[in-house]
Amino acid sequence: MDGVQDQDIELERQAKLTSPAEWLNLASATYFLANIILVDLLSKNIDSDAVQSIMRAYHERLIEMCEGQHQDITSDDFSLQDYLSMLRKKSGSFFAIACYAGARLATDNSRYLERLSEFGTRLGVMVQILDDLEDWKTLEAAESARFSKISLKKSLPALYTLEVLPEKERSAFQEALDRISDQPEAKHIVLEWANRSGAAVYTMALLTQEAESAIDMLQDDFFLMYPKEKLIAIVRRFMGEE
Amino acid sequence: MTLAQVVYQLSTDSEFAARMQADPDGALAERGLQLSHEEKAFLTRGLRRSTQPDGNLISMQEVTSLYLGWR
């Protein structure tokens, strides 16, 4: 669904899907499939309170994701603060429910469930920021045919640069972003302004913040050493450390 | 978004960047900027990772290579 919204040409090519209708149909089927799997838990030998909690959390998180997606789809002009809040909803919620569901099968202790949900949220935000970096990597490679202008304009480095540049320079940067698919020189302007403004440093600072906060959520004796180390290793890998 | 403003000034003003290294609290106060204790800690660690041996700050090209190299 995100790919349809961003008009992601490369993703469409890889998945061999030809129309947005196909994408939406497939994504809808995935949600219903997840529902069937959750309902099936009721016939297994699993605590019914746990299953009900997971089913409720699953739907609540999906609604949050829809809220985040709606903000993304309906606005072309949002602040950096709006964007960071949207990331927690549309991507953070997705990973939060994955962490919560697994944890809820093991415990009903709200403190640990909240910590694992927050770990998932932080991880989801990191994934979305890394996705944003993919757009910039494609831009650098000058593969214009594969390039999604929409996702670049709504990426963290672009929104940061728009937020911090003085008015006159902001307009020039915005114009270059608008022309980027059609005019090769616009790419150099965008990269130059982003680099000069410290977009890379800001991105690293935010990734550091999300990674350290995620790891902090696991610093509790309740969590067993082996799974804790595995989860921390995922975060470190996202940070390019392992 | 004070953190964004601080990063922008660090990247565009070498005098401010030097002041931030020597006395972060003083440098921020002089510009009327305020960061939480947490933000300062993340920024310091982020800066450590994003400053190259020659003292230059990391570019978008380098940051994509660093974070996406494993993908």
Short mmCIF file of C-alpha atoms in Angstrom, two decimals:
data_model
loop_
_atom_site.label_atom_id
_atom_site.label_comp_id
_atom_site.label_asym_id
_atom_site.label_seq_id
_atom_site.Cartn_x
_atom_site.Cartn_y
_atom_site.Cartn_z
CA MET A 1 0.00 0.00 0.00
CA ASP A 2 2.87 2.31 0.85
CA GLY A 3 4.41 1.52 -2.54
CA VAL A 4 1.20 2.51 -4.35
CA GLN A 5 1.04 5.75 -2.46
CA ASP A 6 4.68 6.62 -3.22
CA GLN A 7 4.33 5.48 -6.85
CA ASP A 8 7.38 3.33 -6.25
CA ILE A 9 8.33 2.18 -9.74
CA GLU A 10 11.17 -0.11 -8.65
CA LEU A 11 9.03 -1.97 -6.10
CA GLU A 12 6.34 -2.43 -8.72
CA ARG A 13 8.88 -3.84 -11.16
CA GLN A 14 10.33 -6.26 -8.59
CA ALA A 15 6.91 -7.51 -7.47
CA LYS A 16 5.75 -7.91 -11.09
CA LEU A 17 2.44 -6.23 -10.28
CA THR A 18 0.99 -4.03 -12.96
CA SER A 19 -1.63 -1.83 -11.34
CA PRO A 20 -2.39 -0.09 -8.03
CA ALA A 21 -5.62 -2.14 -7.91
CA GLU A 22 -3.55 -5.35 -7.79
CA TRP A 23 -1.39 -3.96 -4.99
CA LEU A 24 -4.37 -2.86 -2.91
CA ASN A 25 -6.12 -6.17 -3.42
CA LEU A 26 -3.04 -8.12 -2.36
CA ALA A 27 -2.46 -5.90 0.69
CA SER A 28 -6.13 -6.31 1.74
CA ALA A 29 -5.84 -10.07 1.43
CA THR A 30 -2.77 -9.99 3.70
CA TYR A 31 -4.71 -8.19 6.43
CA PHE A 32 -7.56 -10.72 6.22
CA LEU A 33 -5.06 -13.58 6.29
CA ALA A 34 -3.57 -12.15 9.49
CA ASN A 35 -7.09 -12.01 10.95
CA ILE A 36 -7.69 -15.69 10.18
CA ILE A 37 -4.40 -16.61 11.87
CA LEU A 38 -5.43 -14.65 14.96
CA VAL A 39 -8.88 -16.27 15.07
CA ASP A 40 -7.21 -19.68 14.75
CA LEU A 41 -5.34 -18.98 18.01
CA LEU A 42 -8.70 -19.34 19.81
CA SER A 43 -8.88 -23.02 18.87
CA LYS A 44 -5.35 -23.69 20.11
CA ASN A 45 -4.43 -24.35 23.69
CA ILE A 46 -3.65 -20.70 24.36
CA ASP A 47 -4.99 -18.47 27.13
CA SER A 48 -8.10 -16.81 25.67
CA ASP A 49 -7.38 -13.51 27.48
CA ALA A 50 -4.02 -13.38 25.72
CA VAL A 51 -5.61 -14.04 22.33
CA GLN A 52 -8.27 -11.37 22.88
CA SER A 53 -5.61 -8.85 23.95
CA ILE A 54 -3.56 -9.58 20.83
CA MET A 55 -6.59 -9.32 18.53
CA ARG A 56 -7.61 -6.01 20.04
CA ALA A 57 -4.08 -4.62 19.92
CA TYR A 58 -3.74 -5.79 16.30
CA HIS A 59 -6.80 -3.83 15.20
CA GLU A 60 -5.95 -0.78 17.28
CA ARG A 61 -2.47 -0.66 15.79
CA LEU A 62 -3.86 -1.07 12.28
CA ILE A 63 -6.10 1.93 12.89
CA GLU A 64 -3.05 3.92 14.03
CA MET A 65 -1.25 2.85 10.86
CA CYS A 66 -4.20 4.01 8.77
CA GLU A 67 -4.15 7.32 10.61
CA GLY A 68 -0.44 7.74 9.84
CA GLN A 69 -0.96 6.75 6.20
CA HIS A 70 -3.88 9.17 5.91
CA GLN A 71 -1.69 12.02 7.15
CA ASP A 72 0.96 11.00 4.65
CA ILE A 73 -1.46 10.74 1.70
CA THR A 74 -3.50 13.87 2.34
CA SER A 75 -0.73 16.34 3.06
CA ASP A 76 2.04 17.52 0.78
CA ASP A 77 3.31 20.08 3.18
CA PHE A 78 4.06 18.96 6.70
CA SER A 79 6.61 19.99 9.26
CA LEU A 80 9.46 17.86 10.51
CA GLN A 81 7.58 17.43 13.80
CA ASP A 82 4.45 16.21 11.96
CA TYR A 83 6.59 13.80 9.98
CA LEU A 84 8.25 12.30 13.06
CA SER A 85 4.85 11.84 14.68
CA MET A 86 3.56 10.20 11.49
CA LEU A 87 6.52 7.78 11.45
CA ARG A 88 5.55 6.44 14.87
CA LYS A 89 2.01 5.80 13.65
CA LYS A 90 2.53 4.36 10.20
CA SER A 91 5.72 2.37 10.72
CA GLY A 92 6.20 2.27 14.50
CA SER A 93 2.74 0.77 15.08
CA PHE A 94 3.44 -2.01 12.62
CA PHE A 95 6.54 -3.19 14.48
CA ALA A 96 4.99 -2.49 17.88
CA ILE A 97 2.17 -5.00 17.32
CA ALA A 98 4.64 -7.63 16.11
CA CYS A 99 6.63 -7.28 19.35
CA TYR A 100 3.54 -7.01 21.55
CA ALA A 101 1.84 -10.08 20.08
CA GLY A 102 4.80 -12.35 20.72
CA ALA A 103 5.34 -10.97 24.20
CA ARG A 104 1.64 -11.21 25.16
CA LEU A 105 1.75 -14.97 24.59
CA ALA A 106 4.43 -15.14 27.29
CA THR A 107 3.19 -12.61 29.86
CA ASP A 108 0.37 -10.28 30.85
CA ASN A 109 2.66 -7.94 32.78
CA SER A 110 1.82 -4.51 31.41
CA ARG A 111 5.24 -3.04 32.22
CA TYR A 112 7.09 -5.55 30.04
CA LEU A 113 4.48 -5.43 27.30
CA GLU A 114 4.77 -1.64 27.14
CA ARG A 115 8.56 -1.84 27.00
CA LEU A 116 8.49 -4.37 24.16
CA SER A 117 5.85 -2.38 22.26
CA GLU A 118 8.00 0.73 22.57
CA PHE A 119 11.03 -1.28 21.42
CA GLY A 120 9.00 -2.23 18.32
CA THR A 121 7.91 1.36 17.74
CA ARG A 122 11.52 2.58 17.85
CA LEU A 123 12.59 -0.21 15.51
CA GLY A 124 9.78 0.69 13.09
CA VAL A 125 10.84 4.34 13.05
CA MET A 126 14.41 3.24 12.27
CA VAL A 127 13.16 1.06 9.40
CA GLN A 128 11.27 4.01 7.91
CA ILE A 129 14.29 6.32 8.21
CA LEU A 130 16.43 3.66 6.52
CA ASP A 131 13.78 3.45 3.77
CA ASP A 132 14.13 7.20 3.35
CA LEU A 133 17.87 6.74 2.95
CA GLU A 134 17.19 4.20 0.18
CA ASP A 135 15.51 6.99 -1.79
CA TRP A 136 18.62 9.11 -1.41
CA LYS A 137 20.84 6.23 -2.44
CA THR A 138 18.76 5.85 -5.61
CA LEU A 139 19.03 9.59 -6.20
CA GLU A 140 22.82 9.49 -5.88
CA ALA A 141 22.97 6.61 -8.35
CA ALA A 142 21.09 8.83 -10.84
CA GLU A 143 18.69 6.08 -11.69
CA SER A 144 15.94 8.50 -12.59
CA ALA A 145 13.68 5.89 -14.18
CA ARG A 146 13.48 4.03 -10.86
CA PHE A 147 13.10 7.11 -8.82
CA SER A 148 10.07 8.10 -6.74
CA LYS A 149 9.90 11.88 -6.46
CA ILE A 150 7.02 11.67 -3.98
CA SER A 151 8.93 9.55 -1.47
CA LEU A 152 12.06 11.72 -1.72
CA LYS A 153 10.07 14.89 -1.01
CA LYS A 154 8.60 13.24 2.07
CA SER A 155 11.87 11.81 3.33
CA LEU A 156 13.57 12.82 6.57
CA PRO A 157 16.64 14.48 4.95
CA ALA A 158 14.43 16.55 2.60
CA LEU A 159 12.00 17.63 5.34
CA TYR A 160 14.89 18.49 7.66
CA THR A 161 16.52 20.63 4.96
CA LEU A 162 13.22 22.40 4.22
CA GLU A 163 12.74 23.06 7.94
CA VAL A 164 16.14 24.61 8.63
CA LEU A 165 16.99 26.56 5.47
CA PRO A 166 16.34 30.30 5.43
CA GLU A 167 13.26 31.31 3.37
CA LYS A 168 14.99 32.18 0.08
CA GLU A 169 17.15 29.07 0.04
CA ARG A 170 14.19 26.94 1.08
CA SER A 171 12.29 28.04 -2.04
CA ALA A 172 15.26 27.14 -4.26
CA PHE A 173 15.56 23.74 -2.59
CA GLN A 174 11.80 23.12 -2.95
CA GLU A 175 11.94 24.02 -6.65
CA ALA A 176 14.85 21.65 -7.20
CA LEU A 177 12.91 18.87 -5.45
CA ASP A 178 9.94 19.52 -7.75
CA ARG A 179 12.12 19.32 -10.88
CA ILE A 180 14.22 16.36 -9.79
CA SER A 181 12.65 13.68 -11.99
CA ASP A 182 12.95 15.73 -15.17
CA GLN A 183 16.11 17.78 -14.82
CA PRO A 184 19.44 16.13 -13.94
CA GLU A 185 20.99 19.33 -12.56
CA ALA A 186 18.26 19.52 -9.91
CA LYS A 187 19.71 16.40 -8.33
CA HIS A 188 23.03 18.15 -7.69
CA ILE A 189 21.26 21.14 -6.14
CA VAL A 190 19.25 18.88 -3.83
CA LEU A 191 22.30 16.90 -2.73
CA GLU A 192 24.38 20.04 -2.25
CA TRP A 193 21.78 21.83 -0.12
CA ALA A 194 21.09 18.74 1.96
CA ASN A 195 24.80 18.16 2.57
CA ARG A 196 25.50 21.79 3.35
CA SER A 197 22.60 21.91 5.81
CA GLY A 198 23.76 18.86 7.78
CA ALA A 199 20.93 16.51 6.75
CA ALA A 200 23.25 13.52 7.14
CA VAL A 201 24.25 14.56 10.67
CA TYR A 202 20.63 15.07 11.68
CA THR A 203 19.65 11.70 10.26
CA MET A 204 22.47 10.04 12.20
CA ALA A 205 21.52 11.83 15.42
CA LEU A 206 17.90 10.64 15.07
CA LEU A 207 18.92 7.08 14.25
CA THR A 208 21.22 7.12 17.28
CA GLN A 209 18.33 8.37 19.43
CA GLU A 210 15.93 5.69 18.20
CA ALA A 211 18.53 2.90 18.50
CA GLU A 212 19.59 3.81 22.03
CA SER A 213 15.99 4.25 23.17
CA ALA A 214 15.08 0.86 21.67
CA ILE A 215 17.97 -0.85 23.47
CA ASP A 216 17.07 0.96 26.68
CA MET A 217 13.60 -0.64 26.55
CA LEU A 218 15.28 -4.06 26.86
CA GLN A 219 17.39 -3.16 29.90
CA ASP A 220 15.36 -5.08 32.39
CA ASP A 221 16.26 -8.29 34.25
CA PHE A 222 12.91 -9.74 33.25
CA PHE A 223 14.08 -10.29 29.69
CA LEU A 224 16.11 -13.43 29.07
CA MET A 225 19.67 -12.88 27.91
CA TYR A 226 19.54 -14.81 24.62
CA PRO A 227 16.46 -13.14 23.03
CA LYS A 228 17.57 -9.78 24.41
CA GLU A 229 20.95 -10.12 22.68
CA LYS A 230 19.23 -11.13 19.45
CA LEU A 231 16.98 -8.06 19.54
CA ILE A 232 19.90 -5.76 20.35
CA ALA A 233 21.84 -7.31 17.45
CA ILE A 234 19.00 -6.28 15.08
CA VAL A 235 19.24 -2.69 16.28
CA ARG A 236 23.03 -2.68 15.94
CA ARG A 237 22.77 -4.08 12.45
CA PHE A 238 20.39 -1.27 11.50
CA MET A 239 23.06 1.11 12.77
CA GLY A 240 25.63 -0.47 10.48
CA GLU A 241 27.57 -1.78 13.48
CA GLU A 242 27.37 -5.54 12.90
CA MET B 1 12.55 21.44 16.40
CA THR B 2 15.52 22.86 18.25
CA LEU B 3 17.69 19.82 17.57
CA ALA B 4 17.31 20.46 13.83
CA GLN B 5 18.29 24.12 14.28
CA VAL B 6 21.34 23.15 16.35
CA VAL B 7 22.49 20.65 13.71
CA TYR B 8 21.99 23.27 10.98
CA GLN B 9 24.09 25.81 12.84
CA LEU B 10 26.75 23.20 13.59
CA SER B 11 26.94 22.40 9.88
CA THR B 12 27.00 25.95 8.57
CA ASP B 13 28.88 27.91 11.23
CA SER B 14 32.38 26.69 12.09
CA GLU B 15 32.68 29.12 15.01
CA PHE B 16 29.54 27.70 16.63
CA ALA B 17 30.75 24.15 15.94
CA ALA B 18 34.04 24.88 17.76
CA ARG B 19 32.16 26.47 20.68
CA MET B 20 29.87 23.43 20.88
CA GLN B 21 32.88 21.16 21.21
CA ALA B 22 34.45 23.25 23.96
CA ASP B 23 31.37 24.30 25.92
CA PRO B 24 28.04 22.96 24.60
CA ASP B 25 25.88 24.61 27.26
CA GLY B 26 27.53 28.00 26.80
CA ALA B 27 27.35 27.79 23.00
CA LEU B 28 23.63 26.93 23.08
CA ALA B 29 22.85 29.67 25.61
CA GLU B 30 24.62 32.28 23.45
CA ARG B 31 22.32 31.41 20.53
CA GLY B 32 19.22 31.21 22.68
CA LEU B 33 18.87 27.49 21.95
CA GLN B 34 17.86 24.83 24.43
CA LEU B 35 18.27 21.08 24.20
CA SER B 36 17.15 18.53 26.74
CA HIS B 37 19.84 16.49 28.48
CA GLU B 38 18.82 13.51 26.35
CA GLU B 39 18.99 15.46 23.08
CA LYS B 40 22.45 16.73 23.96
CA ALA B 41 23.62 13.19 24.66
CA PHE B 42 22.19 11.85 21.37
CA LEU B 43 23.62 14.77 19.44
CA THR B 44 27.06 14.26 20.97
CA ARG B 45 27.07 10.58 20.07
CA GLY B 46 25.57 11.25 16.65
CA LEU B 47 28.25 13.88 16.01
CA ARG B 48 30.98 11.48 17.09
CA ARG B 49 29.73 9.00 14.52
CA SER B 50 29.24 11.61 11.84
CA THR B 51 32.57 13.45 12.14
CA GLN B 52 35.23 12.07 9.87
CA PRO B 53 38.95 11.84 10.72
CA ASP B 54 39.65 15.05 8.74
CA GLY B 55 37.09 16.92 10.87
CA ASN B 56 34.50 17.21 8.09
CA LEU B 57 30.93 16.17 8.78
CA ILE B 58 29.52 13.15 6.98
CA SER B 59 27.61 13.63 3.69
CA MET B 60 24.37 12.03 2.49
CA GLN B 61 26.40 9.80 0.16
CA GLU B 62 28.47 8.54 3.09
CA VAL B 63 25.52 8.10 5.42
CA THR B 64 23.64 5.93 2.90
CA SER B 65 26.74 3.82 2.41
CA LEU B 66 27.22 3.42 6.17
CA TYR B 67 23.63 2.47 6.99
CA LEU B 68 22.59 0.60 3.88
CA GLY B 69 25.80 -1.32 3.27
CA TRP B 70 24.44 -4.47 4.94
CA ARG B 71 21.12 -4.51 3.07
#
